[in-house]
Short mmCIF file of C-alpha atoms and ligand atoms in Angstrom, two decimals:
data_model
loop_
_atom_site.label_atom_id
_atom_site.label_comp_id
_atom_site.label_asym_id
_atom_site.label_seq_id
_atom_site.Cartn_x
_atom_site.Cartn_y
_atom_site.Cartn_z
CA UNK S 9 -3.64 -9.97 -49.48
CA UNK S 10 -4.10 -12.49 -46.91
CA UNK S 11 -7.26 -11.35 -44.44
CA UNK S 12 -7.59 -12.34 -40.81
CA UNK S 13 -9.59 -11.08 -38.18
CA UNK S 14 -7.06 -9.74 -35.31
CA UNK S 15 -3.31 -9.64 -36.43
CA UNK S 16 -1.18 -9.51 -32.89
CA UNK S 17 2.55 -8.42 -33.36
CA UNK S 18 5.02 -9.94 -30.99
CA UNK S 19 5.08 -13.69 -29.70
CA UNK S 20 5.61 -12.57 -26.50
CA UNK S 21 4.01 -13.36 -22.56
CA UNK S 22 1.41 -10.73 -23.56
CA UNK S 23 0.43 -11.29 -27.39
CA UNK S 24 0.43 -15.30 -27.21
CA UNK S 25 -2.20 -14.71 -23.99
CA UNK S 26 -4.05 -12.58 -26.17
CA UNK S 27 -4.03 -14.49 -29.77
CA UNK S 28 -4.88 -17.59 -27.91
CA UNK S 29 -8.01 -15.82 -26.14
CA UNK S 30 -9.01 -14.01 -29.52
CA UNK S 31 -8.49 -17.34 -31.20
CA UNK S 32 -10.82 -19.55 -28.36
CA UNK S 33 -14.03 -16.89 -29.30
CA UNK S 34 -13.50 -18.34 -32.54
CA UNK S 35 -11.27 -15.35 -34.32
CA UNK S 36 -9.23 -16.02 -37.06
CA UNK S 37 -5.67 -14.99 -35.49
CA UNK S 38 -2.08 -14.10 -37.07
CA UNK S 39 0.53 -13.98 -34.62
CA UNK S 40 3.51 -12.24 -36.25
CA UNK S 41 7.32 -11.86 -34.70
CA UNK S 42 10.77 -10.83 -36.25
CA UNK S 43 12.88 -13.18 -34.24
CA UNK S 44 13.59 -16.80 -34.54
CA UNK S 45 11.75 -18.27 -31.48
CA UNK S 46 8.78 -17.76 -29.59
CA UNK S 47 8.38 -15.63 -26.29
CA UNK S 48 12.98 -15.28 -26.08
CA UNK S 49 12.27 -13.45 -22.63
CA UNK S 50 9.83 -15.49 -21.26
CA UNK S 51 12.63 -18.78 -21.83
CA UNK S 52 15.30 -15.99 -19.87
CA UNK S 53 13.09 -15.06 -17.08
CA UNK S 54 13.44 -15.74 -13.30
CA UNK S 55 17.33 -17.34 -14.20
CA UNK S 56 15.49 -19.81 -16.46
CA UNK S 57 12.56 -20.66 -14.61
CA UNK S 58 10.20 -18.04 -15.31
CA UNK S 59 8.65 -16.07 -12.27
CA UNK S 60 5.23 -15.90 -13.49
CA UNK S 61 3.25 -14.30 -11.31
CA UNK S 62 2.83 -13.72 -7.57
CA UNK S 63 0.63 -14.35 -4.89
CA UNK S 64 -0.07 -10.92 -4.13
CA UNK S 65 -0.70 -8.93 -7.15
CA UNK S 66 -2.21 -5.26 -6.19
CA UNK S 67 -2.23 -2.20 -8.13
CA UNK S 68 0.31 -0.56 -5.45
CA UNK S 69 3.12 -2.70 -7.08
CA UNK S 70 2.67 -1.26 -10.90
CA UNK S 71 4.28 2.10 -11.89
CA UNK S 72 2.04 4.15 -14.05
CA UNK S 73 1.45 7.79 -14.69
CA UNK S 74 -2.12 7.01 -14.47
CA UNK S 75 -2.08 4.93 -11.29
CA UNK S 76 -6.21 3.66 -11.46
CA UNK S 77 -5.63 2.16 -15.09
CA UNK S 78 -3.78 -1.35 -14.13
CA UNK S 79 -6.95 -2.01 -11.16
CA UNK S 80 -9.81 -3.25 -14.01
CA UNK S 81 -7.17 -5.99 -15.95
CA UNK S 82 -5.79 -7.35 -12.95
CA UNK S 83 -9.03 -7.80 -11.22
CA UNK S 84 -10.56 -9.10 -14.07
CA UNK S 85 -7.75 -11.86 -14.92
CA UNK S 86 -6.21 -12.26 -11.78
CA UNK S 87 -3.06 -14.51 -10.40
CA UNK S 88 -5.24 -17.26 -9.42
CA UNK S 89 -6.81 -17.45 -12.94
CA UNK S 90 -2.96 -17.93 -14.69
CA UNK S 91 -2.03 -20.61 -11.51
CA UNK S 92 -5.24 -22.30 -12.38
CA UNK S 93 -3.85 -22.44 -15.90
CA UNK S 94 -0.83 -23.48 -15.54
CA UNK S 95 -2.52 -26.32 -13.15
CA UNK S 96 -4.16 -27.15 -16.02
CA UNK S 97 -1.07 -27.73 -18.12
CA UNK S 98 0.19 -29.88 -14.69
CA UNK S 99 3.27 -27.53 -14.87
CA UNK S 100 4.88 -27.80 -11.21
CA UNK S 101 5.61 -24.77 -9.78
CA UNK S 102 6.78 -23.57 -6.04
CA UNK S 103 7.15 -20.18 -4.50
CA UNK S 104 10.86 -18.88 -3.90
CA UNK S 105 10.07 -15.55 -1.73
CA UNK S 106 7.44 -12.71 -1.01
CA UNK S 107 5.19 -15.01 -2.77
CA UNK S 108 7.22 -15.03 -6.21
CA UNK S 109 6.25 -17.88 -8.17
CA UNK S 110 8.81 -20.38 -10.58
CA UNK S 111 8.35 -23.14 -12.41
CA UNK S 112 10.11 -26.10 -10.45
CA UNK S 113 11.37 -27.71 -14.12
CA UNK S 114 12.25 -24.67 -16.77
CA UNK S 115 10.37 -21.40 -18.08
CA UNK S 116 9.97 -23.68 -21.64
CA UNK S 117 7.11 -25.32 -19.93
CA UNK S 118 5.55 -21.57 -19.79
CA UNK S 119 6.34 -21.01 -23.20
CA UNK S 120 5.22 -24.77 -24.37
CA UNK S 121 1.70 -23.90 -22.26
CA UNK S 122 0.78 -20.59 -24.34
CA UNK S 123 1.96 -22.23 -27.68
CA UNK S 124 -0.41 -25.37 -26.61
CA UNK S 125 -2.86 -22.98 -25.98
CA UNK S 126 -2.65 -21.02 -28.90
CA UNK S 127 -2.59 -24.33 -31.56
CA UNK S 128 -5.80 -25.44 -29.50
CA UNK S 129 -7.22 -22.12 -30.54
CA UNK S 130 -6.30 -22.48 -34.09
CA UNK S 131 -3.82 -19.40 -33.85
CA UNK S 132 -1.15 -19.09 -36.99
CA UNK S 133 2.17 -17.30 -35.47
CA UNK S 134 5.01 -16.75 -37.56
CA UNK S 135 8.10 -15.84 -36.95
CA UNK S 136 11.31 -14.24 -39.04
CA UNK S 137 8.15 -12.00 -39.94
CA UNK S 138 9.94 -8.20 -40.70
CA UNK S 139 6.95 -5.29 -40.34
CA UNK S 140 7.67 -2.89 -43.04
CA UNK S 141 4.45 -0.90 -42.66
CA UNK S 142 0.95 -0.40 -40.98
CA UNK S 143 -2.02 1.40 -42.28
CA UNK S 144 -5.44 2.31 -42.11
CA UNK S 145 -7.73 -0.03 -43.97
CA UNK S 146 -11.13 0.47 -43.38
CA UNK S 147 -11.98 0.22 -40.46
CA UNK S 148 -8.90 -2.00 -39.82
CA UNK S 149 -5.99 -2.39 -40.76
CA UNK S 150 -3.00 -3.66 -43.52
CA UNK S 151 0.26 -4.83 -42.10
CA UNK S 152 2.90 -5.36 -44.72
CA UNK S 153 5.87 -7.36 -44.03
CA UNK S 154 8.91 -8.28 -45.76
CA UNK S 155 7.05 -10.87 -48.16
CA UNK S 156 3.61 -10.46 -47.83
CA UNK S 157 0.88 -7.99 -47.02
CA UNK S 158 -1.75 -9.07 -44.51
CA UNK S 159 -5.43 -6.94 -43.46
CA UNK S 160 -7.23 -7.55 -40.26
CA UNK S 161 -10.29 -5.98 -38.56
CA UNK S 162 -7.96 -5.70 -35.27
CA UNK S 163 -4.59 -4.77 -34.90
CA UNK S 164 -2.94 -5.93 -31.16
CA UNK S 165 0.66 -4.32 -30.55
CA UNK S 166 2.22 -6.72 -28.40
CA UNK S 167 5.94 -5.71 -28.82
CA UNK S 168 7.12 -5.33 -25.72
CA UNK S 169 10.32 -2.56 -24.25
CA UNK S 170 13.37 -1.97 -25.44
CA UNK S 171 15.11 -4.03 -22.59
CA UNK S 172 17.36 -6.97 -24.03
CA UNK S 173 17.78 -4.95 -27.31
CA UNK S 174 19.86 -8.26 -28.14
CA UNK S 175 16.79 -11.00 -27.92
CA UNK S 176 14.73 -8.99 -30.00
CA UNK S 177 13.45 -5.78 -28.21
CA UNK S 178 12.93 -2.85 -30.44
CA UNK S 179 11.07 0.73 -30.30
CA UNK S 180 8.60 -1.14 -32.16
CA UNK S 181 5.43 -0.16 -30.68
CA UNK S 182 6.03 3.09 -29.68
CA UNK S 183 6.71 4.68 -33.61
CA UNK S 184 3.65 2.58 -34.39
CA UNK S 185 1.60 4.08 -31.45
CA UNK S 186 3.09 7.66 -32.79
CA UNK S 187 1.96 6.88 -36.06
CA UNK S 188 -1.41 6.82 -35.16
CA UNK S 189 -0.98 9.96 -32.77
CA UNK S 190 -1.05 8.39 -29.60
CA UNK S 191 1.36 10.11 -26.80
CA UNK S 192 3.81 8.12 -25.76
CA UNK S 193 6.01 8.73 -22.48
CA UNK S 194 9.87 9.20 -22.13
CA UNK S 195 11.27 5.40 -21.19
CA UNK S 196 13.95 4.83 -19.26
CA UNK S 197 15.49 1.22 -18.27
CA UNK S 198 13.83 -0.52 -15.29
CA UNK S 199 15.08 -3.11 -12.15
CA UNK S 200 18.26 -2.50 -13.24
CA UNK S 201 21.71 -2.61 -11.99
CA UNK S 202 23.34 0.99 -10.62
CA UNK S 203 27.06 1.38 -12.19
CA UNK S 204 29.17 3.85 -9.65
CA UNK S 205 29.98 7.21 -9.97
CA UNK S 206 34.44 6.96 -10.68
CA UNK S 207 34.93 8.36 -6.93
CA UNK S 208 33.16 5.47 -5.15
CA UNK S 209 34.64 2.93 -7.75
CA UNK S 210 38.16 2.20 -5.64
CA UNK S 211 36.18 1.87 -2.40
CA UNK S 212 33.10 -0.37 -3.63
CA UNK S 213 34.64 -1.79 -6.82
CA UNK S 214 36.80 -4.48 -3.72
CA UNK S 215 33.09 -5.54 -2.51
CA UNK S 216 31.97 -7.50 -5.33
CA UNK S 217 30.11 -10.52 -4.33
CA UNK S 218 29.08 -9.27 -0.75
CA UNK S 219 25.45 -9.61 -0.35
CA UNK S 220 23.23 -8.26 2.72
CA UNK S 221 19.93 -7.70 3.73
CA UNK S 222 18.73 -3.60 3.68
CA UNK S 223 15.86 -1.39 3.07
CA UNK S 224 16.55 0.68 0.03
CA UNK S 225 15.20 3.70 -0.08
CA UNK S 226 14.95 6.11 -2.98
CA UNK S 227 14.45 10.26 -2.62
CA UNK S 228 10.72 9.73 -3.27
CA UNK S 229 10.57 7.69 -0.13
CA UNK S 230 9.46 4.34 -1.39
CA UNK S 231 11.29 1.42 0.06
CA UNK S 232 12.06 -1.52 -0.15
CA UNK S 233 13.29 -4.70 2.02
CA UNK S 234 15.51 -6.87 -0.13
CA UNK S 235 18.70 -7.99 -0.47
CA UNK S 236 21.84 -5.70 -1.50
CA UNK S 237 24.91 -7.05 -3.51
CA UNK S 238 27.79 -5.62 -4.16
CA UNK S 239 29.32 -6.65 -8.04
CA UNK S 240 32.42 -5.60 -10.21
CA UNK S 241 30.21 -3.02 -12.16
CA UNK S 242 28.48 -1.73 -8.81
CA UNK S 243 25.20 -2.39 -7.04
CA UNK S 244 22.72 -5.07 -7.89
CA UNK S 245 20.47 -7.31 -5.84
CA UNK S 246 16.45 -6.95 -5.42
CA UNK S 247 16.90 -4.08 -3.84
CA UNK S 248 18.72 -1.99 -6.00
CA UNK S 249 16.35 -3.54 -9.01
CA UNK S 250 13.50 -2.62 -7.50
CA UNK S 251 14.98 1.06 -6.31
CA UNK S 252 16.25 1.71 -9.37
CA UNK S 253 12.77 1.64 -11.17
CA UNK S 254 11.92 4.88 -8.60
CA UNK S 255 15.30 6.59 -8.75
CA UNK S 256 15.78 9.54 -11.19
CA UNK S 257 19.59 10.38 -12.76
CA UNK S 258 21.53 12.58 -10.18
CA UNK S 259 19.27 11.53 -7.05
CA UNK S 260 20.84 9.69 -4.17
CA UNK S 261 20.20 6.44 -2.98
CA UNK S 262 20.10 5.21 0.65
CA UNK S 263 20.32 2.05 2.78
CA UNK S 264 19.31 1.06 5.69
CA UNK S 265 22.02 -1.39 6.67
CA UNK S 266 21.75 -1.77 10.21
CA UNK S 267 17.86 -1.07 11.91
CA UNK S 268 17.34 2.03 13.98
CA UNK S 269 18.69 1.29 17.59
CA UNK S 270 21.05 -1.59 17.15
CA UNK S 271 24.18 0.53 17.67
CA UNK S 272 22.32 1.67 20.91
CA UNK S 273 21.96 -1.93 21.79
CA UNK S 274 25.65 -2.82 21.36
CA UNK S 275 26.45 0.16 23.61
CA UNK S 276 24.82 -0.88 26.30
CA UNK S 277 25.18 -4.67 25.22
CA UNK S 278 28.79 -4.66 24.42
CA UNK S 279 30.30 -1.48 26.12
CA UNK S 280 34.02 -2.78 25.77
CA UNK S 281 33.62 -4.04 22.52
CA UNK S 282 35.56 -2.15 19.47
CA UNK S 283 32.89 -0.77 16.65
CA UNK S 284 35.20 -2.84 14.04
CA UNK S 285 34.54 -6.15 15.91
CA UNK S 286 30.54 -5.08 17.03
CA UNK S 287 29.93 -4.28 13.98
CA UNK S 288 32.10 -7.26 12.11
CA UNK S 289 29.16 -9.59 13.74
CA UNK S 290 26.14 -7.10 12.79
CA UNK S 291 27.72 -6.95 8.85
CA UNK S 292 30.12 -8.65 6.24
CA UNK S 293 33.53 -8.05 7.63
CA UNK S 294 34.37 -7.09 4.31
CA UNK S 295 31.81 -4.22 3.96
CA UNK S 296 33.01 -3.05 7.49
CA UNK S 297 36.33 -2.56 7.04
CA UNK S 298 35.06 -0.53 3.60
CA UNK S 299 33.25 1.64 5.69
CA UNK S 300 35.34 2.32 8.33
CA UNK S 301 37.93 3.44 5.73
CA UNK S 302 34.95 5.31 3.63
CA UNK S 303 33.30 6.92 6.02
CA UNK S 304 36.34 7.84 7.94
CA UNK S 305 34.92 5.85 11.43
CA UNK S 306 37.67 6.10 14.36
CA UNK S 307 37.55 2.71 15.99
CA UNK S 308 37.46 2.15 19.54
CA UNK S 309 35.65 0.28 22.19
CA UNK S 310 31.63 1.50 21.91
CA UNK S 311 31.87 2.60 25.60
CA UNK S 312 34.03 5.42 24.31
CA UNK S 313 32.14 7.43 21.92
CA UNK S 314 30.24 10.28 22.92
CA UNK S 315 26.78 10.63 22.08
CA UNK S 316 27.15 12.71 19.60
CA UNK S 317 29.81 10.25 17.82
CA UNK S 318 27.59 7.42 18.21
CA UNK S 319 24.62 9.46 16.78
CA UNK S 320 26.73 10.28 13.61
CA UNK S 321 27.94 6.28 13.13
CA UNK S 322 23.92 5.54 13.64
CA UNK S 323 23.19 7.81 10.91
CA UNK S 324 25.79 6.44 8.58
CA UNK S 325 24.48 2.90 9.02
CA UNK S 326 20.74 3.60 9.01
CA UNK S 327 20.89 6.00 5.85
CA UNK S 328 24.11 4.71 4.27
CA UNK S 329 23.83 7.42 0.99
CA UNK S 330 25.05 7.05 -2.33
CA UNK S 331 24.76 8.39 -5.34
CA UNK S 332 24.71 6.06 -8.51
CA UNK S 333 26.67 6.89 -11.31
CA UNK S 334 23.92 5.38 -13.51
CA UNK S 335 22.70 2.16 -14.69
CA UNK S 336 23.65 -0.69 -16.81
CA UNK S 337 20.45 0.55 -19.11
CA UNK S 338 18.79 -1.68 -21.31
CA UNK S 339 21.49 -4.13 -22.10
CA UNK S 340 20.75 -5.51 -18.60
CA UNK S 341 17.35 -4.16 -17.56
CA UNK S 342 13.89 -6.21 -16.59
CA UNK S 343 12.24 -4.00 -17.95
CA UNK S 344 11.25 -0.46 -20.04
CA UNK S 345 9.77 2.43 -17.60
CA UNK S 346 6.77 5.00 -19.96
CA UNK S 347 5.59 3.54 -23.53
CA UNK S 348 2.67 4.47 -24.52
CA UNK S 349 0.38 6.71 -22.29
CA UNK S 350 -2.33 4.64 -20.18
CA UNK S 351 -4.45 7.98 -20.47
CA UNK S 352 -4.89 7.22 -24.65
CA UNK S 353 -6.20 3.28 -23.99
CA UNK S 354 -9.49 1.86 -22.62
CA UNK S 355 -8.59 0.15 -19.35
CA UNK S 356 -11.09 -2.40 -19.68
CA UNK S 357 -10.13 -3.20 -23.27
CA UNK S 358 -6.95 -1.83 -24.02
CA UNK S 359 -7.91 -0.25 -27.68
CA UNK S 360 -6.83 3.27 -28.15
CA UNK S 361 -9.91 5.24 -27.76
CA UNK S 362 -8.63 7.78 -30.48
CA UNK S 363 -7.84 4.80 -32.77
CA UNK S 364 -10.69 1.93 -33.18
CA UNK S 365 -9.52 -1.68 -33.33
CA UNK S 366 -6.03 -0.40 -32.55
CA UNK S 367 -4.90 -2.74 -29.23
CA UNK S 368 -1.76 -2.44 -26.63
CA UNK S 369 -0.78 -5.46 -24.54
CA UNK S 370 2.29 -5.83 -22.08
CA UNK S 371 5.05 -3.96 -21.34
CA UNK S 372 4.75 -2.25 -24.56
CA UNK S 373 2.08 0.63 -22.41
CA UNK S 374 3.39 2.67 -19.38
CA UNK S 375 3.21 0.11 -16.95
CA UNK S 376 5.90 -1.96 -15.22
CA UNK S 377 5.55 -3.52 -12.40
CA UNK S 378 7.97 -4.60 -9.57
CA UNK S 379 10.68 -7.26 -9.29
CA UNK S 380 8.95 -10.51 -8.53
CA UNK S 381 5.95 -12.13 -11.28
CA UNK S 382 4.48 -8.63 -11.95
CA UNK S 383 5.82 -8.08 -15.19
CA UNK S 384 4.49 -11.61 -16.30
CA UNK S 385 1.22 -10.41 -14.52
CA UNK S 386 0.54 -7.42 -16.18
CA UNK S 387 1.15 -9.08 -20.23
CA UNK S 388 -1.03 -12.11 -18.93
CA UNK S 389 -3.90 -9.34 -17.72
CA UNK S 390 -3.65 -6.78 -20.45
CA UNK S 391 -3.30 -9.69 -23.40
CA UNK S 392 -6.26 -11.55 -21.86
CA UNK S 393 -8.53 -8.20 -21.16
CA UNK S 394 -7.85 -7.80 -25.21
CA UNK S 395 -7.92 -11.38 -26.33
CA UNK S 396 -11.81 -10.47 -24.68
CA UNK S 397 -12.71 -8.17 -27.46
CA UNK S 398 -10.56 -7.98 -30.34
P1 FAD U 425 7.93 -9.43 -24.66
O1 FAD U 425 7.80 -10.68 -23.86
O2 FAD U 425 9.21 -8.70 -24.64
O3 FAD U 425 7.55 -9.82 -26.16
C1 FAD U 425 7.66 -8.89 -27.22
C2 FAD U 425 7.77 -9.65 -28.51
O4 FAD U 425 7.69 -8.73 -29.58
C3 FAD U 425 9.11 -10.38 -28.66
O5 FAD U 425 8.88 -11.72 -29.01
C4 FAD U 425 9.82 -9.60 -29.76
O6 FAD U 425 10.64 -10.45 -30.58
C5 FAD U 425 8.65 -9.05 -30.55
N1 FAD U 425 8.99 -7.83 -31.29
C6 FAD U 425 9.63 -6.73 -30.83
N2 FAD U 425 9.77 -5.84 -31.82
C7 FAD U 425 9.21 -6.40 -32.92
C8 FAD U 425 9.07 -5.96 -34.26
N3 FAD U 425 9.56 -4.78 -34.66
N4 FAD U 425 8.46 -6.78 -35.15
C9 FAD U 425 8.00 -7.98 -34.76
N5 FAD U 425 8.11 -8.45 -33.51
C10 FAD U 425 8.71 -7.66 -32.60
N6 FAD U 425 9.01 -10.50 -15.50
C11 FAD U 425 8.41 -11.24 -14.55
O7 FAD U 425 7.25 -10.99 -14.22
N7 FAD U 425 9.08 -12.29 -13.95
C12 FAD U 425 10.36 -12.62 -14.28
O8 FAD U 425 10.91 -13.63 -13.79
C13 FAD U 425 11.02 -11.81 -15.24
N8 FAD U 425 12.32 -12.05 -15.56
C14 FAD U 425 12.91 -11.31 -16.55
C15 FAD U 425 14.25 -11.59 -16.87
C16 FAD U 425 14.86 -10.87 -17.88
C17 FAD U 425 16.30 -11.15 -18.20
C18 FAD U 425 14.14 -9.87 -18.59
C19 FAD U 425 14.77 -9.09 -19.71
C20 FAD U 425 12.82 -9.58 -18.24
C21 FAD U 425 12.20 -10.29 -17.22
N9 FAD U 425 10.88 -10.02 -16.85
C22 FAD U 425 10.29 -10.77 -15.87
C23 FAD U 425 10.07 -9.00 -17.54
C24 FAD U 425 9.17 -9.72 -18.56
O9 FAD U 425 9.95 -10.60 -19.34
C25 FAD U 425 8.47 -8.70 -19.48
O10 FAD U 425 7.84 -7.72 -18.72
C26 FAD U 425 7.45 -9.43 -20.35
O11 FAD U 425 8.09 -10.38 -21.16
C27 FAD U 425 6.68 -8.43 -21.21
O12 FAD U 425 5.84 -9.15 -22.06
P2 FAD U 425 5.44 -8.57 -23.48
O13 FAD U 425 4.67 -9.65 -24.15
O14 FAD U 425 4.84 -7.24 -23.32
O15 FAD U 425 6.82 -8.36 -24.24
#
């Protein structure tokens, strides 16, 4: 049996930040994956050129049932200390929105950085590598895979969700983390498109490919300011990816797409106008004429609504509600909402506190964070608060 010191499984944003720091204090690090190339969702990411981070990383923008847990690991490997990284590496990189960050060339140079920094470190990673089992050995561990049987003093899950079951993603992690009695919490597919529920279908299904700015708001109140867009399968856009990692099946789901007031404005702006033309230059024309239909709007010149009329049209546009049939689940999600439960790992570390030596890194642990670097944020944190100790 071969030994190493810390045996990380899953090549991934988080594990190949970890081996690479375990490997740099001078560990002797195994890096073991079943697919056929290294970090598959990193090379997908941000349409090919990786959103790595973000300018303004805060513990507000993770999702966690034990909100405090993500503060220590981002504040003790923050943004700046990846962008000063990937400085080093003289990858060129520019921010797109809301301080989202992209490479300017491809997300390879991401993946080409970690593996750089992981052969610098002396890391081994292999890949095609099939875990049959995990055990107890010692005080570590034995990790048996399709051809060979491996021990290690530290074991780091680094496995990831179950998004993308097609590039790799399996339940991994969590059966291991059950294994060893650890809790772990119901997942659900995150940012993620919403399909439509067969009544709206004829009415929305016409819309694909009209995009608009709203605030999305889900029945827990959170919102968000993003961009909606209409497709053949049914909502998308940041929006609705970000909304969707707050919305619960059954709840309703509204937008804001015109601001509190505007309507008022055209009134008094545009008294002779018709609502179909006022609001044709407010809107897509072809969302308009959806709603007028959809919502069953009379049109006429604004001058000749009563108050009450107009109040009802505000509503419709301010808090335009729908419920989502579902989502496109994992095939299609960013991400895996639960995994294994914060409350069983050390914060600082990551290790399980029931289970010495036993690690979580990444998206594998109930946190996810929002549309736009966080994700990368969180596996570059966690894997480097581990890479620390194991
Ligand atoms: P992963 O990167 O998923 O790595 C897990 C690794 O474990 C994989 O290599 C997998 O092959 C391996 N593995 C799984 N099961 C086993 C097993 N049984 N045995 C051995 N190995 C196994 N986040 C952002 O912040 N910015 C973005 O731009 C962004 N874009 C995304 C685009 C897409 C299409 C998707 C799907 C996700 C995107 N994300 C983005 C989310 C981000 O990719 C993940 O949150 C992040 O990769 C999680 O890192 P991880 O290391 O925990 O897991």
């Amino acid at each position: 049996m071969q030994a190493w010191d810390v045996i990380v499984i899953g090549a991934g944003a988080a594990g190949l930040m970890c081996a690479a720091e375990a490997g740099k204090r001078g560990r002797r690090v195994l890096v073991l994956d079943h697919g056929k190339r290294i970090g598959r969702k990193i090379l997908m990411s941000g349409g090919g050129r990786c959103n790595f981070t973000n300018y303004q990383v805060e513990p507000k923008a993770f999702l966690c049932a034990n909100p405090h847990f993500v503060k220590s690991a981002l504040a003790r490997y923050t943004q700046w200390d990846f962008i000063a990284l990937v400085d080093k590496h003289r990858i060129a990189f520019h921010e797109k929105t809301l301080g989202q960050l992209f490479c300017d060339d491809s997300a390879q140079n991401i993946v080409d950085m970690l593996v750089k920094e992981c052969e610098q470190a002396g890391v081994s990673i292999r890949l095609r590598a099939e875990i049959m089992e995990v055990d107890r050995l010692g005080e570590g561990f034995m990790v048996a895979t399709h051809g060979e049987a491996y021990s290690c003093h530290s074991l780091v899950v680094a496995t990831g969700g179950l998004s993308m079951p097609k590039i790799g993603a399996s339940p991994f992690g969590y059966r291991l983390a059950e294994q060893f009695g650890l809790r772990v919490l119901p997942t659900r597919a995150g940012l993620v498109p919403f399909t439509l529920q067969p009544e709206d279908k004829a009415s929305l299904e016409p819309l694909a490919g009209v995009s608009l700015p709203v605030v999305a708001e889900s029945e827990d109140g959170t919102r968000f300011a993003e961009n909606l867009l209409f497709t053949h399968r049914g909502l998308s856009g940041p929006a609705v990816l970000q909304i969707s990692s707050y919305w619960q099946p059954g709840e309703r789901v509204c937008f804001e797409l015109l601001p509190a007031g505007r309507l008022a404005e055209g009134v008094a702006d545009s008294p002779n106008q018709e609502l179909k033309t006022w609001l044709g230059r407010q809107l897509p024309k072809r969302l308009v004429e959806a709603l007028l239909t959809r919502e069953g709007l009379v049109n006429k010149p604004l001058k000749q609504y009563t108050p009450r009329e107009l109040a009802a049209i505000e509503e419709r546009l301010t808090a335009w509600s729908l419920k989502p049939g579902g989502t496109e689940g994992y095939r299609t999600a960013e991400v895996t909402l639960g995994g294994v439960d914060t409350h069983e790992l050390s914060s600082k570390t990551m290790m399980a506190t029931k289970v010495p030596n036993l690690y979580f890194v990444g998206e594998v642990m109930d946190v996810t964070g929002w549309l736009g670097g966080y994700n990368f944020q969180w596996a570059w944190s966690s894997g480097w608060c581990a890479g620390q100790v194991v």
